[in-house]
């Protein structure tokens, strides 16, 4: 038996998270291991393992995730100086939780590549 998806547990309210946004499609919360002063994860309520698994019908969901990031960037005060939004897709790209999630990061100057130290 596989262990439950941590992000599905957060969506269902069975696991605590510092939730800052919730709507009918997504939940957003502060990352517990922030890589920037502002580091929020935006996750769909519906489980999708990785960006590799999205389908054409998921286009509106992915767009909604980006629009949510834009809205939160303004609310969190990082929109004017700039922010980074990233999907890690697969193990070699740094995906560690197998439920798609958009990282919204800001509050400091960032270089490339995004990790480590940038």
Coordinates of N, CA, C and O in Angstrom, one line a residue:
X1 N 0.8 -1.2 0.0 CA 0.0 0.0 0.0 C 0.9 1.2 0.0 O 1.8 1.4 0.8
X2 N 0.6 2.2 -0.9 CA 1.4 3.4 -1.0 C 0.9 4.4 0.1 O -0.2 4.4 0.5
X3 N 1.8 5.2 0.5 CA 1.5 6.2 1.6 C 0.6 7.3 0.9 O 0.8 7.6 -0.3
X4 N -0.2 8.0 1.7 CA -1.1 9.1 1.2 C -0.2 10.2 0.7 O 0.8 10.5 1.2
X5 N -0.8 10.9 -0.3 CA -0.1 12.1 -0.9 C -0.3 13.2 0.1 O -1.4 13.6 0.6
X6 N 0.9 13.8 0.5 CA 0.8 14.9 1.5 C 0.0 16.1 1.1 O -0.7 16.7 1.9
X7 N 0.1 16.4 -0.2 CA -0.7 17.5 -0.7 C -2.2 17.2 -0.7 O -3.0 18.1 -0.5
X8 N -2.6 16.0 -1.1 CA -4.0 15.6 -1.0 C -4.5 15.7 0.4 O -5.7 16.1 0.7
X9 N -3.6 15.3 1.4 CA -4.0 15.4 2.8 C -4.2 16.9 3.2 O -5.2 17.2 4.0
X10 N -3.4 17.8 2.7 CA -3.6 19.3 3.0 C -4.9 19.7 2.3 O -5.7 20.4 3.0
X11 N -5.2 19.4 1.1 CA -6.4 19.7 0.4 C -7.6 19.3 1.2 O -8.6 20.0 1.4
X12 N -7.6 18.0 1.7 CA -8.7 17.4 2.5 C -8.8 18.0 3.9 O -9.8 17.7 4.6
X13 N -7.8 18.8 4.3 CA -7.9 19.3 5.7 C -7.4 18.4 6.8 O -7.6 18.6 7.9
X14 N -6.8 17.3 6.4 CA -6.3 16.3 7.3 C -4.9 16.5 7.8 O -4.4 15.9 8.7
X15 N -4.2 17.5 7.2 CA -2.9 17.9 7.5 C -2.8 19.4 7.6 O -3.4 20.1 6.7
X16 N -2.2 19.9 8.6 CA -2.1 21.4 8.8 C -1.1 22.0 7.8 O -0.1 21.4 7.4
X17 N -1.4 23.2 7.3 CA -0.6 24.0 6.5 C -1.0 25.4 6.7 O -2.1 25.7 7.1
X18 N 0.0 26.3 6.4 CA -0.3 27.8 6.5 C -0.9 28.2 5.3 O -0.3 28.8 4.4
X19 N -2.2 27.9 5.1 CA -3.0 28.2 3.9 C -3.3 29.7 3.8 O -3.8 30.3 4.7
X20 N -3.0 30.3 2.6 CA -3.3 31.7 2.4 C -4.3 31.9 1.3 O -4.7 33.0 1.1
X21 N -4.7 30.8 0.6 CA -5.7 31.0 -0.5 C -6.3 29.6 -0.7 O -5.6 28.6 -0.7
X22 N -7.6 29.6 -0.9 CA -8.3 28.4 -1.2 C -9.5 28.8 -2.1 O -10.2 29.8 -1.8
X23 N -9.7 28.1 -3.2 CA -10.8 28.3 -4.1 C -11.3 26.9 -4.6 O -10.8 25.9 -4.1
X24 N -12.2 26.9 -5.6 CA -12.7 25.6 -6.0 C -11.7 24.8 -6.8 O -12.0 23.6 -7.0
X25 N -10.6 25.4 -7.2 CA -9.6 24.6 -8.0 C -8.3 24.4 -7.3 O -7.6 23.4 -7.6
X26 N -7.8 25.3 -6.5 CA -6.5 25.3 -5.9 C -6.5 25.6 -4.5 O -7.4 26.3 -3.9
X27 N -5.4 25.2 -3.8 CA -5.1 25.6 -2.4 C -3.6 26.2 -2.5 O -2.8 25.6 -3.2
X28 N -3.4 27.3 -1.8 CA -2.0 27.8 -1.7 C -1.6 28.0 -0.3 O -2.4 28.4 0.6
X29 N -0.3 27.6 0.0 CA 0.2 27.7 1.4 C 1.7 28.0 1.4 O 2.3 27.7 0.4
X30 N 2.1 28.5 2.5 CA 3.6 28.8 2.6 C 4.4 27.5 2.7 O 4.0 26.5 3.4
X31 N 5.5 27.4 2.0 CA 6.3 26.2 1.9 C 7.0 26.0 3.3 O 7.4 27.0 3.9
X32 N 7.1 24.8 3.8 CA 7.7 24.6 5.1 C 9.2 24.6 5.0 O 9.9 24.7 6.1
X33 N 9.8 24.6 3.8 CA 11.2 24.7 3.6 C 11.5 25.8 2.6 O 11.9 25.5 1.5
X34 N 11.2 27.1 3.0 CA 11.3 28.2 2.0 C 12.7 28.4 1.5 O 13.7 28.3 2.2
X35 N 12.8 28.6 0.2 CA 14.0 28.9 -0.5 C 14.1 30.4 -0.8 O 15.1 30.9 -1.5
X36 N 13.2 31.2 -0.3 CA 13.2 32.7 -0.5 C 12.3 33.2 0.7 O 11.5 32.5 1.3
X37 N 12.4 34.5 0.9 CA 11.6 35.1 2.0 C 10.1 34.9 1.8 O 9.4 34.6 2.8
X38 N 9.7 34.9 0.6 CA 8.3 34.5 0.3 C 8.4 33.2 -0.6 O 9.0 33.3 -1.7
X39 N 7.8 32.2 -0.1 CA 7.8 30.9 -0.9 C 6.5 30.2 -0.6 O 6.3 29.7 0.5
X40 N 5.6 30.2 -1.6 CA 4.3 29.7 -1.5 C 4.2 28.6 -2.5 O 4.7 28.6 -3.6
X41 N 3.4 27.5 -2.2 CA 3.1 26.4 -3.1 C 1.6 26.6 -3.5 O 0.8 26.7 -2.6
X42 N 1.4 26.5 -4.8 CA 0.0 26.5 -5.3 C -0.3 25.1 -5.9 O 0.4 24.7 -6.8
X43 N -1.3 24.4 -5.3 CA -1.5 23.0 -5.7 C -3.0 22.9 -6.2 O -3.9 23.5 -5.6
X44 N -3.2 22.1 -7.2 CA -4.6 21.8 -7.5 C -5.3 20.9 -6.5 O -4.6 20.1 -5.8
X45 N -6.6 21.1 -6.3 CA -7.3 20.2 -5.4 C -7.4 18.8 -5.9 O -7.4 17.9 -5.1
X46 N -7.3 18.7 -7.2 CA -7.4 17.3 -7.9 C -5.9 16.8 -8.0 O -5.0 17.6 -8.4
X47 N -5.8 15.6 -7.6 CA -4.4 15.0 -7.7 C -4.0 14.7 -9.2 O -4.7 14.1 -9.9
X48 N -2.9 15.4 -9.5 CA -2.2 15.1 -10.8 C -0.7 14.9 -10.4 O -0.1 15.8 -9.7
X49 N -0.2 13.8 -10.7 CA 1.1 13.4 -10.2 C 2.3 14.3 -10.6 O 3.1 14.7 -9.8
X50 N 2.3 14.7 -11.9 CA 3.4 15.5 -12.4 C 3.0 16.2 -13.6 O 2.0 15.9 -14.2
X51 N 3.7 17.3 -14.0 CA 3.3 18.0 -15.2 C 3.4 17.1 -16.5 O 2.7 17.3 -17.4
X52 N 4.1 16.0 -16.4 CA 4.1 15.0 -17.5 C 2.8 14.4 -17.7 O 2.4 14.0 -18.8
X53 N 1.9 14.4 -16.6 CA 0.6 13.7 -16.7 C -0.5 14.6 -17.0 O -1.7 14.2 -17.1
X54 N -0.3 15.9 -17.3 CA -1.4 16.8 -17.6 C -1.9 16.5 -19.0 O -1.2 15.9 -19.8
X55 N -3.2 16.8 -19.2 CA -3.9 16.6 -20.5 C -4.4 17.9 -21.0 O -4.4 18.9 -20.3
X56 N -4.7 17.9 -22.3 CA -5.3 19.2 -22.9 C -6.4 19.8 -22.0 O -6.5 21.0 -21.9
X57 N -7.2 19.0 -21.4 CA -8.3 19.5 -20.6 C -7.8 20.2 -19.3 O -8.6 20.9 -18.6
X58 N -6.6 20.0 -19.0 CA -6.0 20.6 -17.8 C -5.5 22.1 -18.0 O -5.0 22.7 -17.1
X59 N -5.6 22.5 -19.3 CA -5.0 23.8 -19.6 C -5.6 25.0 -18.8 O -4.9 25.8 -18.3
X60 N -6.9 24.9 -18.5 CA -7.5 26.0 -17.7 C -7.1 25.9 -16.3 O -6.9 27.0 -15.6
X61 N -6.8 24.7 -15.8 CA -6.3 24.6 -14.4 C -4.9 25.2 -14.3 O -4.6 25.9 -13.3
X62 N -4.1 24.8 -15.2 CA -2.7 25.4 -15.2 C -2.7 26.9 -15.3 O -2.0 27.6 -14.6
X63 N -3.5 27.4 -16.2 CA -3.7 28.9 -16.3 C -4.2 29.5 -15.0 O -3.7 30.5 -14.6
X64 N -5.1 28.8 -14.4 CA -5.7 29.3 -13.1 C -4.6 29.3 -12.0 O -4.5 30.3 -11.2
X65 N -3.7 28.3 -12.0 CA -2.6 28.3 -11.1 C -1.7 29.5 -11.3 O -1.3 30.2 -10.3
X66 N -1.4 29.9 -12.5 CA -0.5 31.0 -12.8 C -1.2 32.3 -12.4 O -0.6 33.2 -11.9
X67 N -2.5 32.4 -12.7 CA -3.2 33.6 -12.3 C -3.3 33.8 -10.8 O -3.3 34.9 -10.3
X68 N -3.5 32.7 -10.1 CA -3.4 32.7 -8.7 C -2.1 33.2 -8.2 O -2.0 34.0 -7.2
X69 N -1.0 32.7 -8.8 CA 0.3 33.2 -8.4 C 0.5 34.7 -8.6 O 1.0 35.4 -7.7
X70 N 0.0 35.2 -9.7 CA 0.0 36.6 -10.0 C -0.8 37.4 -8.9 O -0.3 38.4 -8.3
X71 N -2.0 36.9 -8.6 CA -2.8 37.6 -7.5 C -2.0 37.5 -6.2 O -2.0 38.6 -5.5
X72 N -1.5 36.4 -5.8 CA -0.8 36.3 -4.5 C 0.5 37.1 -4.5 O 0.8 37.7 -3.5
X73 N 1.2 37.2 -5.6 CA 2.4 38.0 -5.7 C 2.1 39.5 -5.4 O 2.8 40.1 -4.6
X74 N 0.9 40.0 -5.9 CA 0.5 41.3 -5.5 C 0.1 41.4 -4.0 O 0.6 42.3 -3.4
X75 N -0.6 40.5 -3.6 CA -1.1 40.5 -2.2 C 0.1 40.4 -1.2 O 0.1 41.0 -0.1
X76 N 1.1 39.6 -1.6 CA 2.3 39.4 -0.7 C 3.4 40.5 -0.9 O 4.4 40.4 -0.2
X77 N 3.2 41.4 -1.8 CA 4.1 42.5 -2.0 C 5.4 42.2 -2.7 O 6.4 42.9 -2.6
X78 N 5.3 41.2 -3.6 CA 6.5 40.8 -4.3 C 6.4 41.1 -5.8 O 7.3 40.9 -6.6
X79 N 5.2 41.5 -6.3 CA 5.0 41.7 -7.7 C 5.8 42.8 -8.3 O 6.3 42.6 -9.4
X80 N 6.0 43.9 -7.6 CA 6.7 45.0 -8.2 C 8.2 44.8 -8.4 O 8.8 45.3 -9.3
X81 N 8.8 44.0 -7.5 CA 10.2 43.8 -7.6 C 10.5 42.5 -8.4 O 11.7 42.3 -8.8
X82 N 9.6 41.7 -8.6 CA 9.7 40.4 -9.3 C 9.6 39.2 -8.5 O 9.9 39.2 -7.3
X83 N 9.2 38.1 -9.2 CA 9.0 36.8 -8.5 C 9.3 35.7 -9.5 O 9.3 36.0 -10.7
X84 N 9.5 34.6 -9.0 CA 9.7 33.4 -9.8 C 8.5 32.4 -9.6 O 8.1 32.2 -8.5
X85 N 8.1 31.8 -10.7 CA 7.1 30.8 -10.6 C 7.6 29.6 -11.3 O 8.0 29.7 -12.5
X86 N 7.6 28.4 -10.6 CA 8.3 27.2 -11.2 C 7.5 26.0 -10.9 O 7.0 25.8 -9.8
X87 N 7.4 25.2 -12.0 CA 7.0 23.8 -11.8 C 8.2 22.9 -11.9 O 8.9 23.0 -13.0
X88 N 8.5 22.1 -10.9 CA 9.5 21.1 -11.1 C 8.8 19.8 -11.6 O 7.8 19.4 -11.1
X89 N 9.4 19.3 -12.7 CA 8.7 18.2 -13.4 C 9.7 17.0 -13.4 O 10.6 16.9 -14.2
X90 N 9.4 16.0 -12.5 CA 10.2 14.8 -12.4 C 11.4 14.9 -11.4 O 11.8 16.0 -11.0
X91 N 11.9 13.7 -11.1 CA 12.9 13.6 -10.1 C 14.2 14.4 -10.4 O 14.7 15.2 -9.5
X92 N 14.7 14.4 -11.6 CA 15.9 15.1 -12.0 C 15.7 16.6 -12.0 O 16.7 17.4 -12.0
X93 N 14.5 17.1 -12.0 CA 14.2 18.5 -12.0 C 13.9 19.0 -10.5 O 13.6 20.2 -10.3
X94 N 14.0 18.1 -9.6 CA 13.8 18.5 -8.2 C 12.4 18.2 -7.6 O 12.1 18.6 -6.5
X95 N 11.5 17.5 -8.4 CA 10.2 17.2 -7.8 C 10.3 16.2 -6.8 O 10.9 15.1 -7.0
X96 N 9.9 16.5 -5.6 CA 10.0 15.6 -4.4 C 8.6 15.2 -3.9 O 8.5 14.2 -3.2
X97 N 7.6 15.9 -4.2 CA 6.2 15.5 -3.9 C 5.5 15.2 -5.2 O 5.5 16.1 -6.1
X98 N 4.9 14.1 -5.3 CA 4.3 13.6 -6.6 C 2.8 14.1 -6.6 O 1.9 13.3 -6.7
X99 N 2.6 15.4 -6.7 CA 1.3 16.1 -6.9 C 1.8 17.4 -7.4 O 2.6 18.1 -6.8
X100 N 1.4 17.8 -8.6 CA 1.9 19.0 -9.2 C 1.7 20.2 -8.2 O 0.7 20.3 -7.5
X101 N 2.7 21.1 -8.3 CA 2.7 22.3 -7.4 C 3.5 23.4 -8.1 O 4.6 23.1 -8.6
X102 N 3.0 24.6 -8.1 CA 3.6 25.7 -8.6 C 4.3 26.5 -7.5 O 3.6 26.9 -6.5
X103 N 5.6 26.6 -7.5 CA 6.3 27.4 -6.5 C 6.2 28.9 -6.9 O 6.5 29.3 -8.0
X104 N 5.8 29.7 -6.0 CA 5.8 31.2 -6.1 C 6.9 31.7 -5.1 O 6.7 31.5 -3.9
X105 N 7.9 32.3 -5.6 CA 9.1 32.7 -4.8 C 9.4 34.1 -5.1 O 9.4 34.6 -6.2
X106 N 9.7 34.9 -4.0 CA 10.1 36.3 -4.2 C 10.7 36.8 -2.9 O 10.8 36.1 -1.9
X107 N 11.0 38.1 -2.9 CA 11.5 38.8 -1.7 C 13.0 38.9 -1.6 O 13.5 39.3 -0.6
X108 N 13.6 38.4 -2.7 CA 15.1 38.5 -2.7 C 15.5 38.4 -4.2 O 14.7 38.0 -5.1
X109 N 16.7 38.9 -4.5 CA 17.2 38.8 -5.9 C 17.6 37.3 -6.1 O 18.2 36.6 -5.3
X110 N 17.2 36.8 -7.3 CA 17.5 35.4 -7.6 C 18.3 35.3 -8.9 O 18.1 36.0 -9.8
X111 N 19.2 34.3 -8.9 CA 20.0 34.0 -10.0 C 19.5 32.8 -10.7 O 18.4 32.3 -10.5
X112 N 20.3 32.3 -11.6 CA 20.0 31.1 -12.3 C 21.2 30.1 -12.3 O 22.3 30.6 -12.4
X113 N 21.0 28.9 -12.0 CA 19.8 28.1 -11.9 C 19.1 28.4 -10.5 O 19.8 29.0 -9.6
X114 N 17.9 28.1 -10.4 CA 17.1 28.4 -9.2 C 17.7 27.8 -7.9 O 17.5 28.4 -6.8
X115 N 18.3 26.6 -7.9 CA 18.8 26.0 -6.7 C 20.2 25.4 -7.1 O 20.4 25.0 -8.2
X116 N 21.0 25.2 -6.2 CA 21.1 25.7 -4.8 C 21.6 27.1 -4.8 O 22.4 27.4 -5.6
X117 N 21.3 27.8 -3.8 CA 21.9 29.1 -3.5 C 21.4 30.2 -4.3 O 21.8 31.3 -4.1
X118 N 20.5 30.0 -5.2 CA 20.0 31.1 -6.1 C 18.5 31.2 -5.8 O 17.7 31.8 -6.4

